[in-house]
mmCIF file with all atom_site columns, C-alpha atoms and ligand atoms in Angstrom:
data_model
loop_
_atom_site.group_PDB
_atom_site.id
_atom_site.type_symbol
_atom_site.label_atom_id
_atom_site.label_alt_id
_atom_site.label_comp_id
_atom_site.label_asym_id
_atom_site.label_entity_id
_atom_site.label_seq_id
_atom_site.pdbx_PDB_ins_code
_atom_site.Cartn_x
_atom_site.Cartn_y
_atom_site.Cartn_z
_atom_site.occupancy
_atom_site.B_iso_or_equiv
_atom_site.pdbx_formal_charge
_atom_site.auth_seq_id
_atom_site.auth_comp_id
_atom_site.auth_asym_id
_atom_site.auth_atom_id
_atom_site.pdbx_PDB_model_num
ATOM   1   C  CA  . UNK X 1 1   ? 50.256  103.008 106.239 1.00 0.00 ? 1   UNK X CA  1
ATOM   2   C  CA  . UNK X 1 2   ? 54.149  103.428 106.581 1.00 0.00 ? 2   UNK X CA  1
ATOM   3   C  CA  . UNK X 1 3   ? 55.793  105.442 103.977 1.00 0.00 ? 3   UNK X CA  1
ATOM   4   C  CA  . UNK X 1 4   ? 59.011  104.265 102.929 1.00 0.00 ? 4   UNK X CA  1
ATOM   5   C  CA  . UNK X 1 5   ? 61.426  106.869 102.808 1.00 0.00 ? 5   UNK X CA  1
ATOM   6   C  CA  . UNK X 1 6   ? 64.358  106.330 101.131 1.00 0.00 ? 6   UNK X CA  1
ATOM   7   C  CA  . UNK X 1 7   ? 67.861  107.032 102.869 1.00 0.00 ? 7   UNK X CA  1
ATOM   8   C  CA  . UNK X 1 8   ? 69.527  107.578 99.590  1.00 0.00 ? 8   UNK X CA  1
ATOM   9   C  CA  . UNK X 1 9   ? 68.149  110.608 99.248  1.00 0.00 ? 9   UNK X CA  1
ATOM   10  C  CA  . UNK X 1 10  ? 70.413  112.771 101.083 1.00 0.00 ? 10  UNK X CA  1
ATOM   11  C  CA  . UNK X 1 11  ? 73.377  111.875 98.510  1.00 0.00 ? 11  UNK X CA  1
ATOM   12  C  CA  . UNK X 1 12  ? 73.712  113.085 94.978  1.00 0.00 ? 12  UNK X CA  1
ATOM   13  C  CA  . UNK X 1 13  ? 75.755  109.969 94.861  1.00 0.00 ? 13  UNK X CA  1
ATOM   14  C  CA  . UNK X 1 14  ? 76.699  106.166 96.232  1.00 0.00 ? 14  UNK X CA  1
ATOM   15  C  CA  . UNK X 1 15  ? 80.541  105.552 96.091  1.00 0.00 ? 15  UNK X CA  1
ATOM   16  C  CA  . UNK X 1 16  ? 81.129  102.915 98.534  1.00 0.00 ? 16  UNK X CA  1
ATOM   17  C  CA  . UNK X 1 17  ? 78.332  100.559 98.865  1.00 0.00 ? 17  UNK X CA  1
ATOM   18  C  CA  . UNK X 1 18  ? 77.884  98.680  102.056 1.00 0.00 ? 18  UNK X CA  1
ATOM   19  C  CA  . UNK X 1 19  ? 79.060  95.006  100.582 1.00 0.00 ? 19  UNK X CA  1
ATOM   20  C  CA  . UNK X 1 20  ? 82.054  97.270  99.507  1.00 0.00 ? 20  UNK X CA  1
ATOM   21  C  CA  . UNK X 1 21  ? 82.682  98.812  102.706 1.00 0.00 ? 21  UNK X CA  1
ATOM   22  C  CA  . UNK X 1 22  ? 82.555  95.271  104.847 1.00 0.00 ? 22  UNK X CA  1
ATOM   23  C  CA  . UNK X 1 23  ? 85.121  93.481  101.896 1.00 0.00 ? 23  UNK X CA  1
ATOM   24  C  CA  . UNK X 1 24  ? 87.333  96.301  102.395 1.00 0.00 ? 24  UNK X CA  1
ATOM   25  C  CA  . UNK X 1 25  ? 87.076  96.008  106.377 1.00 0.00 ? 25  UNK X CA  1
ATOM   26  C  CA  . UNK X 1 26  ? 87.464  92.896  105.779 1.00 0.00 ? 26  UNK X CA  1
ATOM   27  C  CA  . UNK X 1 27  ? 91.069  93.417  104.303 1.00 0.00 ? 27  UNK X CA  1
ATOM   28  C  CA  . UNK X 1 28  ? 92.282  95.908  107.162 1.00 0.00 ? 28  UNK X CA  1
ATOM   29  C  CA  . UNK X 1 29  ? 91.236  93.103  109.615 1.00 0.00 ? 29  UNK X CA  1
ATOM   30  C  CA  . UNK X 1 30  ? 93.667  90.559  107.699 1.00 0.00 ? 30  UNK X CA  1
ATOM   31  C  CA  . UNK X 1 31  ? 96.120  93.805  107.801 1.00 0.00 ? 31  UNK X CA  1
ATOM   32  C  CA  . UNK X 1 32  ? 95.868  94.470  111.959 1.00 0.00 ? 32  UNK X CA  1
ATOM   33  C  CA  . UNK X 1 33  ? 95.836  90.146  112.278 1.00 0.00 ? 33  UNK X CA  1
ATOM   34  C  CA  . UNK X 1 34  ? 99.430  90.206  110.722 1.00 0.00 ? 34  UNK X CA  1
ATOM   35  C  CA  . UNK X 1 35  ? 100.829 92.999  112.264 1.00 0.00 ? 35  UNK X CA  1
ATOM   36  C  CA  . UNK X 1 36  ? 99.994  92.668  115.329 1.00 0.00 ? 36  UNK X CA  1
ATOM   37  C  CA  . UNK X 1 37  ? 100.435 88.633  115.676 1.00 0.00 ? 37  UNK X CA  1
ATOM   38  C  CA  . UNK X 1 38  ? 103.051 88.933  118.378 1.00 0.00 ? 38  UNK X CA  1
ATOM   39  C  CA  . UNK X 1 39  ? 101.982 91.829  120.012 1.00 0.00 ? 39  UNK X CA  1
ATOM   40  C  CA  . UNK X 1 40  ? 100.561 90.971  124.281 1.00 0.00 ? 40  UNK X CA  1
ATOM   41  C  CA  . UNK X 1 41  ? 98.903  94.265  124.663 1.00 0.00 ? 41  UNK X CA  1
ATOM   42  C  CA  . UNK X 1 42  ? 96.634  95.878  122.154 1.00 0.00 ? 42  UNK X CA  1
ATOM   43  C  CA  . UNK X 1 43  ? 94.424  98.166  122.465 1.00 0.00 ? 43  UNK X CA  1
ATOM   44  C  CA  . UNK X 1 44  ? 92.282  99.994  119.708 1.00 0.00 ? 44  UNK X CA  1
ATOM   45  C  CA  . UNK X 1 45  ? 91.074  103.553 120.242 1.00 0.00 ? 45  UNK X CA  1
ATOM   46  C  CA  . UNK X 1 46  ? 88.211  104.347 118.579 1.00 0.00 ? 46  UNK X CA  1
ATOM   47  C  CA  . UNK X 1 47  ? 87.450  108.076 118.055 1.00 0.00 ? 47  UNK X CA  1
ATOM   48  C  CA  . UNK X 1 48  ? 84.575  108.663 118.929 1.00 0.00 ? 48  UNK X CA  1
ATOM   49  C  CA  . UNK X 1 49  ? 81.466  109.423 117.073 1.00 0.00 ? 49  UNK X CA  1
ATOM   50  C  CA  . UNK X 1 50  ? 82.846  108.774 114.002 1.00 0.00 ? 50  UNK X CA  1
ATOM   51  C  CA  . UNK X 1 51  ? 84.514  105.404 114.427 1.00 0.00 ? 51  UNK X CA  1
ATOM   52  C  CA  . UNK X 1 52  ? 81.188  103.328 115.577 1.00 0.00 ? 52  UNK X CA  1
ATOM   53  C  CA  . UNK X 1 53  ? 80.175  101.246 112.749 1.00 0.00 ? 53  UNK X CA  1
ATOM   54  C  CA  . UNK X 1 54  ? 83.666  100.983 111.228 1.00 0.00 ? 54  UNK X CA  1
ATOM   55  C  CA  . UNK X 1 55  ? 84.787  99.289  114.818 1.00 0.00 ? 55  UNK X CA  1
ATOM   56  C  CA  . UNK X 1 56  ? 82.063  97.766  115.144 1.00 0.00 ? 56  UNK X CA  1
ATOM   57  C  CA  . UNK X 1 57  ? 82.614  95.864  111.686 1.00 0.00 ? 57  UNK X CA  1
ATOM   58  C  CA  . UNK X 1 58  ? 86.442  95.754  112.128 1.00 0.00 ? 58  UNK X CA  1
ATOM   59  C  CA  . UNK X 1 59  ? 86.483  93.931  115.838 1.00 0.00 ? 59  UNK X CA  1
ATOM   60  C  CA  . UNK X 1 60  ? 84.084  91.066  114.029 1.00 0.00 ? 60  UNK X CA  1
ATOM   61  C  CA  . UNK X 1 61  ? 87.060  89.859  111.853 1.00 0.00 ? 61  UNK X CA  1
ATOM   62  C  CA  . UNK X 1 62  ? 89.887  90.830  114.615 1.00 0.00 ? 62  UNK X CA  1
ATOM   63  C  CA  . UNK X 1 63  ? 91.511  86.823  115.593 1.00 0.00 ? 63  UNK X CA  1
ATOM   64  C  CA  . UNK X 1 64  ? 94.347  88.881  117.540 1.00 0.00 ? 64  UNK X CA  1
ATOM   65  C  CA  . UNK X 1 65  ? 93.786  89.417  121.258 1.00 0.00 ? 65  UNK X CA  1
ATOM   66  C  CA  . UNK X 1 66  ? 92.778  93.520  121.994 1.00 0.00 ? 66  UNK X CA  1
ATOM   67  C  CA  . UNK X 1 67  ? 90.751  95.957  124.022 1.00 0.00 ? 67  UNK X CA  1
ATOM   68  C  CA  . UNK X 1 68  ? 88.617  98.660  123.562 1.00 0.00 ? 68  UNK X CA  1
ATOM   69  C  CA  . UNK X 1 69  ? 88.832  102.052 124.211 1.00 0.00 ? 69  UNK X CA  1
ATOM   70  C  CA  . UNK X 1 70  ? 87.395  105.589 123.097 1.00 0.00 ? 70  UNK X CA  1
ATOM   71  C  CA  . UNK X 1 71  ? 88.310  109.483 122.818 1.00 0.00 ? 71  UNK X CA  1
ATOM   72  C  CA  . UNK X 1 72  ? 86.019  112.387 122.091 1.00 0.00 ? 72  UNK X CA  1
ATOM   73  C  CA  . UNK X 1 73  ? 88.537  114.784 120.677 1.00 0.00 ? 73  UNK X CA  1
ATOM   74  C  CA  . UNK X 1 74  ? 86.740  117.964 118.987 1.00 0.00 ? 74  UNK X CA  1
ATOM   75  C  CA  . UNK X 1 75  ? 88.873  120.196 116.619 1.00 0.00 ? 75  UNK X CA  1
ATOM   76  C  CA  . UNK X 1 76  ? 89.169  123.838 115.765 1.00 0.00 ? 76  UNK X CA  1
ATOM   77  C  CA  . UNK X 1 77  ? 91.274  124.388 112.503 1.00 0.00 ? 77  UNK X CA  1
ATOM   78  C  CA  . UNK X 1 78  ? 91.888  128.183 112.512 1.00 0.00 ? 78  UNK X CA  1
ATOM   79  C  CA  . UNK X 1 79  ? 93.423  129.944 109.313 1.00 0.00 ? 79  UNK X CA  1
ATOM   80  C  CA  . UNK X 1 80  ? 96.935  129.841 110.615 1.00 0.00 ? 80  UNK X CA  1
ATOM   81  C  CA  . UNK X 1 81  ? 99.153  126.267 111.728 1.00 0.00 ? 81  UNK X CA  1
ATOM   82  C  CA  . UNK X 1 82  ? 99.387  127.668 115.364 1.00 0.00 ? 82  UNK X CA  1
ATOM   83  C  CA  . UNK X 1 83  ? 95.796  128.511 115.609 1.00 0.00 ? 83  UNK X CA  1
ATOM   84  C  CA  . UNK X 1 84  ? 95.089  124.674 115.357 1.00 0.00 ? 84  UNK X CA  1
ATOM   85  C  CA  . UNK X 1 85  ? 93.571  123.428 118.321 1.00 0.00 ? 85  UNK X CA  1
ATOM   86  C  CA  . UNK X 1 86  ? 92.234  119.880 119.245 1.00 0.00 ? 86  UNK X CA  1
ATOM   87  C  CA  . UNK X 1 87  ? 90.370  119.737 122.701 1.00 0.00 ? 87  UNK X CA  1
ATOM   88  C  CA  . UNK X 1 88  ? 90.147  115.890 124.818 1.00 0.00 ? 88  UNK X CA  1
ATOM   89  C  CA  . UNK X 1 89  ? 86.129  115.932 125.797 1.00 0.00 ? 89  UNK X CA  1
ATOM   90  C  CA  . UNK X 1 90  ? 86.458  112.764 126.822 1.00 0.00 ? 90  UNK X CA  1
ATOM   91  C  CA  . UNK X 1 91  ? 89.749  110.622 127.365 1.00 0.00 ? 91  UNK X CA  1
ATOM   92  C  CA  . UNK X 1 92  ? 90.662  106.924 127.875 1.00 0.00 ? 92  UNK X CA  1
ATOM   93  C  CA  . UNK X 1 93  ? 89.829  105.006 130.693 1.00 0.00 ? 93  UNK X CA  1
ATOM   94  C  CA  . UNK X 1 94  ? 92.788  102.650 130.252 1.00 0.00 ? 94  UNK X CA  1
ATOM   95  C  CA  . UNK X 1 95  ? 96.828  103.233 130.984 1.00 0.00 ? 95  UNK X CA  1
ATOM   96  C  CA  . UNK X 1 96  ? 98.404  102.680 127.449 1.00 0.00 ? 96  UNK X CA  1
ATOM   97  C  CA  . UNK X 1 97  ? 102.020 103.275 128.553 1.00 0.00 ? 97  UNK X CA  1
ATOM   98  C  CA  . UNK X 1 98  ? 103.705 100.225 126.909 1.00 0.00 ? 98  UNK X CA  1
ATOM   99  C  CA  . UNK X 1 99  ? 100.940 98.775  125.148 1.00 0.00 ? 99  UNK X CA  1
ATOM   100 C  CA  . UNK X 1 100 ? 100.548 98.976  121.340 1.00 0.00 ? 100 UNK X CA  1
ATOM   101 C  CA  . UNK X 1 101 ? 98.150  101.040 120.692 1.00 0.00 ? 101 UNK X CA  1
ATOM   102 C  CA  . UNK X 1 102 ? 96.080  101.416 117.521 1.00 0.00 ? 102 UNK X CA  1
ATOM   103 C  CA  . UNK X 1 103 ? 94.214  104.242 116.812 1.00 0.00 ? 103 UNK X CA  1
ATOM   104 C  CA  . UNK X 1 104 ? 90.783  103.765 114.525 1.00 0.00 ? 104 UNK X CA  1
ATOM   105 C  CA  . UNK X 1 105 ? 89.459  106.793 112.841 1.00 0.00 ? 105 UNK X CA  1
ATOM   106 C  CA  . UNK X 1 106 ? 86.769  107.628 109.878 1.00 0.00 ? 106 UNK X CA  1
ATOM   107 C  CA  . UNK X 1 107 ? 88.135  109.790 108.179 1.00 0.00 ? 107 UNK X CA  1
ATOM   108 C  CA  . UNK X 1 108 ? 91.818  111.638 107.458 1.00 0.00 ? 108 UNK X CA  1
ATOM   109 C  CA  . UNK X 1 109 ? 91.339  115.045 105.783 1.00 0.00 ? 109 UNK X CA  1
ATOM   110 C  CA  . UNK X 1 110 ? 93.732  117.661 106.663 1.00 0.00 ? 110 UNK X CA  1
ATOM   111 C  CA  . UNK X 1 111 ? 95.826  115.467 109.088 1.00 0.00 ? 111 UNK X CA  1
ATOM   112 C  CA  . UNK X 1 112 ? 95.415  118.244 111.822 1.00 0.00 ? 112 UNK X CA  1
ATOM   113 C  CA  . UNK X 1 113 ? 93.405  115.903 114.344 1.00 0.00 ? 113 UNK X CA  1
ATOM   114 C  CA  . UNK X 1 114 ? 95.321  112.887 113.730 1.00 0.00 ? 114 UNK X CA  1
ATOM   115 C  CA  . UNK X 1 115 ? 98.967  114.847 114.214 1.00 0.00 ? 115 UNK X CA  1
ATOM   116 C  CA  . UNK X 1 116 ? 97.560  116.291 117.252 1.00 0.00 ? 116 UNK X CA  1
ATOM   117 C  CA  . UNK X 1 117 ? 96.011  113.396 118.690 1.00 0.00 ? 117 UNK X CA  1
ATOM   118 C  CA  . UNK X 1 118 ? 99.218  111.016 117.621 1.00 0.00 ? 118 UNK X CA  1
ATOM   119 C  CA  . UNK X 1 119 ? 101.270 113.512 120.227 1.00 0.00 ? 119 UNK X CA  1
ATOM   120 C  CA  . UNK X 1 120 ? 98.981  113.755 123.030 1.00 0.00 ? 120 UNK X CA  1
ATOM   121 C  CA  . UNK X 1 121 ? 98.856  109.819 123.099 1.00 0.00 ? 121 UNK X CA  1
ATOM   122 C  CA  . UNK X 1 122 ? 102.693 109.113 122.418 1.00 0.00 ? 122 UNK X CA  1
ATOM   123 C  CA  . UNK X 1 123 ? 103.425 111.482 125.632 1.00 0.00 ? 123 UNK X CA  1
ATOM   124 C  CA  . UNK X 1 124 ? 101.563 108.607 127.309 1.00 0.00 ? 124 UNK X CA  1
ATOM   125 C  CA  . UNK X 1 125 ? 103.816 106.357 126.415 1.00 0.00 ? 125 UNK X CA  1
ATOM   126 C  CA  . UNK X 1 126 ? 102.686 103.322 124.602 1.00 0.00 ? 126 UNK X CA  1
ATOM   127 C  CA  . UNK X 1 127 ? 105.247 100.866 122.825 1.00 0.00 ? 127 UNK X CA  1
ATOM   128 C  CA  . UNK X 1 128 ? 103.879 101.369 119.541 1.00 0.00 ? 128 UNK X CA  1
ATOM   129 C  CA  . UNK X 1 129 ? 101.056 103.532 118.264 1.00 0.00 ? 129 UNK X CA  1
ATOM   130 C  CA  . UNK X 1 130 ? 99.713  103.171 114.714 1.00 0.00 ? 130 UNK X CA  1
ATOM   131 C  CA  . UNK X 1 131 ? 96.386  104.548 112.499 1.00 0.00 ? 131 UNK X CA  1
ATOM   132 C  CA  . UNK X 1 132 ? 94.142  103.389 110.300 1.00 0.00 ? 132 UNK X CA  1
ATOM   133 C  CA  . UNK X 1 133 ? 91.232  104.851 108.771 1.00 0.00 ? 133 UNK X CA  1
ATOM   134 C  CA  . UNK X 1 134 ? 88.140  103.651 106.571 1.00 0.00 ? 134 UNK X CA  1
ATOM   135 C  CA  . UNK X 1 135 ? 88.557  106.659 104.370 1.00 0.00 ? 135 UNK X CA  1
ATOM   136 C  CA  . UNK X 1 136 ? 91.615  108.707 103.658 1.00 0.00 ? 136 UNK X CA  1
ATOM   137 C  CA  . UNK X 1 137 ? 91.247  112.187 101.954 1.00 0.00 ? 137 UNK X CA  1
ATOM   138 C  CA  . UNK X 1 138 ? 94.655  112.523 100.957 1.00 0.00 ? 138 UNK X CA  1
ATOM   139 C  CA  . UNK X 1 139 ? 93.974  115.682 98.658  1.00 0.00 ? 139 UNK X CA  1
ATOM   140 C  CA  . UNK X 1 140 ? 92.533  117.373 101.840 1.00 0.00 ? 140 UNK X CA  1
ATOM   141 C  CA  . UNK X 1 141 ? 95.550  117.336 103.520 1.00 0.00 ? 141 UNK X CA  1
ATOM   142 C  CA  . UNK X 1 142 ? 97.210  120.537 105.095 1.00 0.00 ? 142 UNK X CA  1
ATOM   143 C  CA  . UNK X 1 143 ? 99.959  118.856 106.890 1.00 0.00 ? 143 UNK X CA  1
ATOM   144 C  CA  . UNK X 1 144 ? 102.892 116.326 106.218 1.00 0.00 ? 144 UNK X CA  1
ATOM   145 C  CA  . UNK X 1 145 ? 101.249 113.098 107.516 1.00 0.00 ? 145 UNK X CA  1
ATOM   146 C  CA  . UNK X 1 146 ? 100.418 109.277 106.923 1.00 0.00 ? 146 UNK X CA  1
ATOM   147 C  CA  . UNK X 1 147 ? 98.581  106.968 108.375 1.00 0.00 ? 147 UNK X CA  1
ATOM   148 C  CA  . UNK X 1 148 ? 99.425  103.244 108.697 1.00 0.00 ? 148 UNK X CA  1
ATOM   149 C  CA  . UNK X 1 149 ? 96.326  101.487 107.057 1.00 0.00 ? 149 UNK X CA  1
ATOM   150 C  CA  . UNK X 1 150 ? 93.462  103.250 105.222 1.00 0.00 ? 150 UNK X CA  1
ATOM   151 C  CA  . UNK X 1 151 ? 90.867  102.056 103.472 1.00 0.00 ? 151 UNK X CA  1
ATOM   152 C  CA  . UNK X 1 152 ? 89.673  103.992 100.565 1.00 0.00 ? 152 UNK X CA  1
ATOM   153 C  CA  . UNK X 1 153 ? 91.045  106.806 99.388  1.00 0.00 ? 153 UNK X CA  1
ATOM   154 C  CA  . UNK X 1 154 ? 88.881  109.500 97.885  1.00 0.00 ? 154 UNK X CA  1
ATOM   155 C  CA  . UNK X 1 155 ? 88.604  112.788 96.271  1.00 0.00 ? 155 UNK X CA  1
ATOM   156 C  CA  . UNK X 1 156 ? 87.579  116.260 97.618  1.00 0.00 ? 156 UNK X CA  1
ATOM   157 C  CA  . UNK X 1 157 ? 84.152  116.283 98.165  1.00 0.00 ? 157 UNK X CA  1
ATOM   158 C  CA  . UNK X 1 158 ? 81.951  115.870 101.540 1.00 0.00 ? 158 UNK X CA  1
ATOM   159 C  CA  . UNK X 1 159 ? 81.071  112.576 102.508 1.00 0.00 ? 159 UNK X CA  1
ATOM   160 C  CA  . UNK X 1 160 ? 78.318  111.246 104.848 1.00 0.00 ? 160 UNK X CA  1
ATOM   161 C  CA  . UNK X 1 161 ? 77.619  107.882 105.619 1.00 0.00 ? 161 UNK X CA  1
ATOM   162 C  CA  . UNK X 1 162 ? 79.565  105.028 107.647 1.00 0.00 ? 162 UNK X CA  1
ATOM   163 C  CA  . UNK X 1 163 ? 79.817  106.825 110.552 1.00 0.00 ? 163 UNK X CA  1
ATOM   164 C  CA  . UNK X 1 164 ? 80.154  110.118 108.504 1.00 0.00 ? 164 UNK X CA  1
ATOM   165 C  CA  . UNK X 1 165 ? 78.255  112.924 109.531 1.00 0.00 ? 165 UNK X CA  1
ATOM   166 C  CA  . UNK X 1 166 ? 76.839  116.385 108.538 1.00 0.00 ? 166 UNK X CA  1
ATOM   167 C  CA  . UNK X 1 167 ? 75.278  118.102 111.460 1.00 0.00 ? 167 UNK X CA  1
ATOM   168 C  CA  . UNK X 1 168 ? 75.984  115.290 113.590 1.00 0.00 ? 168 UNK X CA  1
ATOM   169 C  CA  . UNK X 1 169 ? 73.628  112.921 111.326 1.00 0.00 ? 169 UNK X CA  1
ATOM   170 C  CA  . UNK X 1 170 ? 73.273  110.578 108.718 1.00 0.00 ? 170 UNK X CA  1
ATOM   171 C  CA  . UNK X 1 171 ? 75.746  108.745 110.531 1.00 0.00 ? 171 UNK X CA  1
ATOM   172 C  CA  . UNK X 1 172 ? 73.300  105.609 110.385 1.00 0.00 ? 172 UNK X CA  1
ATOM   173 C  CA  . UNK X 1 173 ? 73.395  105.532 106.561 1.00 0.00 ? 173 UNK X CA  1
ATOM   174 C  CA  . UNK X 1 174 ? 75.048  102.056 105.336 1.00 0.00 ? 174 UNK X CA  1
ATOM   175 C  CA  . UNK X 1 175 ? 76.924  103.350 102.483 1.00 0.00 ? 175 UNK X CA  1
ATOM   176 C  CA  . UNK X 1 176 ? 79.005  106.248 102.249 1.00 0.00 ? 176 UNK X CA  1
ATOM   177 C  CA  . UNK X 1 177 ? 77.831  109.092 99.802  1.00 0.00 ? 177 UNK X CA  1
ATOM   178 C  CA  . UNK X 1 178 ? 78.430  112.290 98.317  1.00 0.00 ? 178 UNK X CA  1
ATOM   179 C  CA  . UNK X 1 179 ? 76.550  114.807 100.852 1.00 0.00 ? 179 UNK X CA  1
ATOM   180 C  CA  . UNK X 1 180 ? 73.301  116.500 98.758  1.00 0.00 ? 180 UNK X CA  1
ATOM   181 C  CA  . UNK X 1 181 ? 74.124  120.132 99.938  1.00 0.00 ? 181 UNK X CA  1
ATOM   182 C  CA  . UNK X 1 182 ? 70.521  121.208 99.043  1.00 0.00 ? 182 UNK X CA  1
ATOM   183 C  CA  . UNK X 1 183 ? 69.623  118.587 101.495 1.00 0.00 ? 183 UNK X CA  1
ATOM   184 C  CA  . UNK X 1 184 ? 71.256  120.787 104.794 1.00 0.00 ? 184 UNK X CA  1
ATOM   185 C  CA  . UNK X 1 185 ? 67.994  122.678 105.783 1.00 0.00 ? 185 UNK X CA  1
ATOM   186 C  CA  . UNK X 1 186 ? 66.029  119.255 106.688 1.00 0.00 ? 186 UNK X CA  1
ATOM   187 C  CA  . UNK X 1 187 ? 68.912  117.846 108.601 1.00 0.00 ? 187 UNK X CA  1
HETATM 188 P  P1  . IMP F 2 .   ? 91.183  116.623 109.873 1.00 0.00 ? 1   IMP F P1  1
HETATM 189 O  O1  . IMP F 2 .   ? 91.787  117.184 111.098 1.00 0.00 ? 1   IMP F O1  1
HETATM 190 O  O2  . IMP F 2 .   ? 90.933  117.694 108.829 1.00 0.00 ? 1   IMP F O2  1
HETATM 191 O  O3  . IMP F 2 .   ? 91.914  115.456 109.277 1.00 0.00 ? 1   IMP F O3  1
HETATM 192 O  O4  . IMP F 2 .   ? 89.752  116.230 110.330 1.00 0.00 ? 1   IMP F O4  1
HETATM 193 C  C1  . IMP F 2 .   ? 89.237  115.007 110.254 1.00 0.00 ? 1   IMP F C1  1
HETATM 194 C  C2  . IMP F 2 .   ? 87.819  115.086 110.804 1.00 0.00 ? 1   IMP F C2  1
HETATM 195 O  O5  . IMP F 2 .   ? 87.022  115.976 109.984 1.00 0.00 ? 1   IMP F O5  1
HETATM 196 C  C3  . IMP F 2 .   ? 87.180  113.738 110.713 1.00 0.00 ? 1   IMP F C3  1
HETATM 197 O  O6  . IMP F 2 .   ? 87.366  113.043 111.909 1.00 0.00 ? 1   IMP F O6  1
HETATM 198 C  C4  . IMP F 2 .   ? 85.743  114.091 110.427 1.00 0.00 ? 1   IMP F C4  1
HETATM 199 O  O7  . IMP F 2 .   ? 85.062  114.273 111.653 1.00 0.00 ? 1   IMP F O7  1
HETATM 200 C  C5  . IMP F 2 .   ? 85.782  115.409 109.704 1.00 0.00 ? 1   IMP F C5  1
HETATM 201 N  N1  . IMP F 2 .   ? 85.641  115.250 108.241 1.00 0.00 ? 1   IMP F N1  1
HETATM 202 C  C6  . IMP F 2 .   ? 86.580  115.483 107.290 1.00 0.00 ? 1   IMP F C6  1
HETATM 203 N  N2  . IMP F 2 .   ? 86.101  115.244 106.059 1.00 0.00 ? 1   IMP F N2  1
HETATM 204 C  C7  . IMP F 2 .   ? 84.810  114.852 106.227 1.00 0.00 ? 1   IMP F C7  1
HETATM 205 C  C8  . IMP F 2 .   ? 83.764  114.456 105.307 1.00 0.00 ? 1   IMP F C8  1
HETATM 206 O  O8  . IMP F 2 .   ? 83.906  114.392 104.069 1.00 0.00 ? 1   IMP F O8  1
HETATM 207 N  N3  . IMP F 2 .   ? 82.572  114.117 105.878 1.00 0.00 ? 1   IMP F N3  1
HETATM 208 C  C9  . IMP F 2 .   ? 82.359  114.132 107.222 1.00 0.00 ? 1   IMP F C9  1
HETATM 209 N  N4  . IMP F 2 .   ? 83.304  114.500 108.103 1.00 0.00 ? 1   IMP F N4  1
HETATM 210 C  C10 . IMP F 2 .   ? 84.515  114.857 107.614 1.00 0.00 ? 1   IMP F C10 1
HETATM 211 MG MG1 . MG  F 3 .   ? 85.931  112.244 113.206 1.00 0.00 ? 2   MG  F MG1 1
#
């Protein structure tokens, strides 16, 4: 016999559901469809892991014409500004020098990433570069920065879910939840 096992589990709490999440997708698809109505060369890069299901949802309600491409960028946030490092594990296949580009993230917490990533693609040269991301942690923030288009915005807490992960899981689950931190041994 299969037992069911419940993926709510690993949250102490639900706060976006999934119908939630897609509605508010939904809403940043209208957003990119407007603002990028003239535009001849788009191209959304996804950061990878986190971005999958969020992309995956967005591009379903994108009318404007785009490509696809991906960065793994992994980040180090020491205890002092300068100590900051992000590290390219895996960069884009395309040329974005004067295309617009728009970057699609999971998450904003500290801004470190973002900043960092923001000026290793604008020394490529694009025409325009914008953000936007599912979830912005403004509280979480470190650093003097803003993306263009966010989704939710949320307070301190860890989240999992949507693409979120702890461990490099639960990035399946299709809600987005308050991590269970008594939960971090069975991951
Ligand atoms: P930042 O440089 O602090 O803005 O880092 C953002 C990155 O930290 C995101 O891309 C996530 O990978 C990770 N992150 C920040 N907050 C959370 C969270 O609540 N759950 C899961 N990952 C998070
Ligand atoms: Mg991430």
């Amino acid at each position: 016999m299969n037992k069911k096992i419940d993926n709510t589990r690993w949250v102490t709490d639900i706060i976006f559901t999934e119908e939630e999440i897609i509605a508010k997708i939904k809403e940043i698809a209208e957003w990119i469809n407007i603002e990028y109505a003239e535009s001849k060369n788009l191209v959304f890069v996804g950061l990878l892991k986190g971005c999958i299901p969020f992309l995956a949802e967005l591009i379903k309600h994108i009318t404007v014409s785009h490509s696809l491409d991906f960065m793994i960028v992994s980040s180090y946030h020491g205890n002092t500004k300068s100590s900051d490092t992000v590290k390219v594990v895996l960069d884009l296949d395309e040329n974005i020098a004067d295309k617009d580009v728009l970057i699609v993230e999971d998450i904003v917490d500290s801004g470190i990433t973002l900043k960092k990533v923001s000026e290793i693609l604008l020394n490529k040269n694009p025409k325009s570069l914008k953000i936007v991301t599912l979830i912005d942690k403004k509280v979480g923030r470190k650093i003097n920065f803003e993306v263009n288009k966010y989704g939710f915005e949320v307070p301190e807490g860890f989240l999992v879910g949507y693409g979120l992960d702890v461990k490099e899981k639960l990035r399946n689950l299709p809600f987005i939840g308050i991590f269970d931190q008594s939960k971090l041994d069975e991951l």
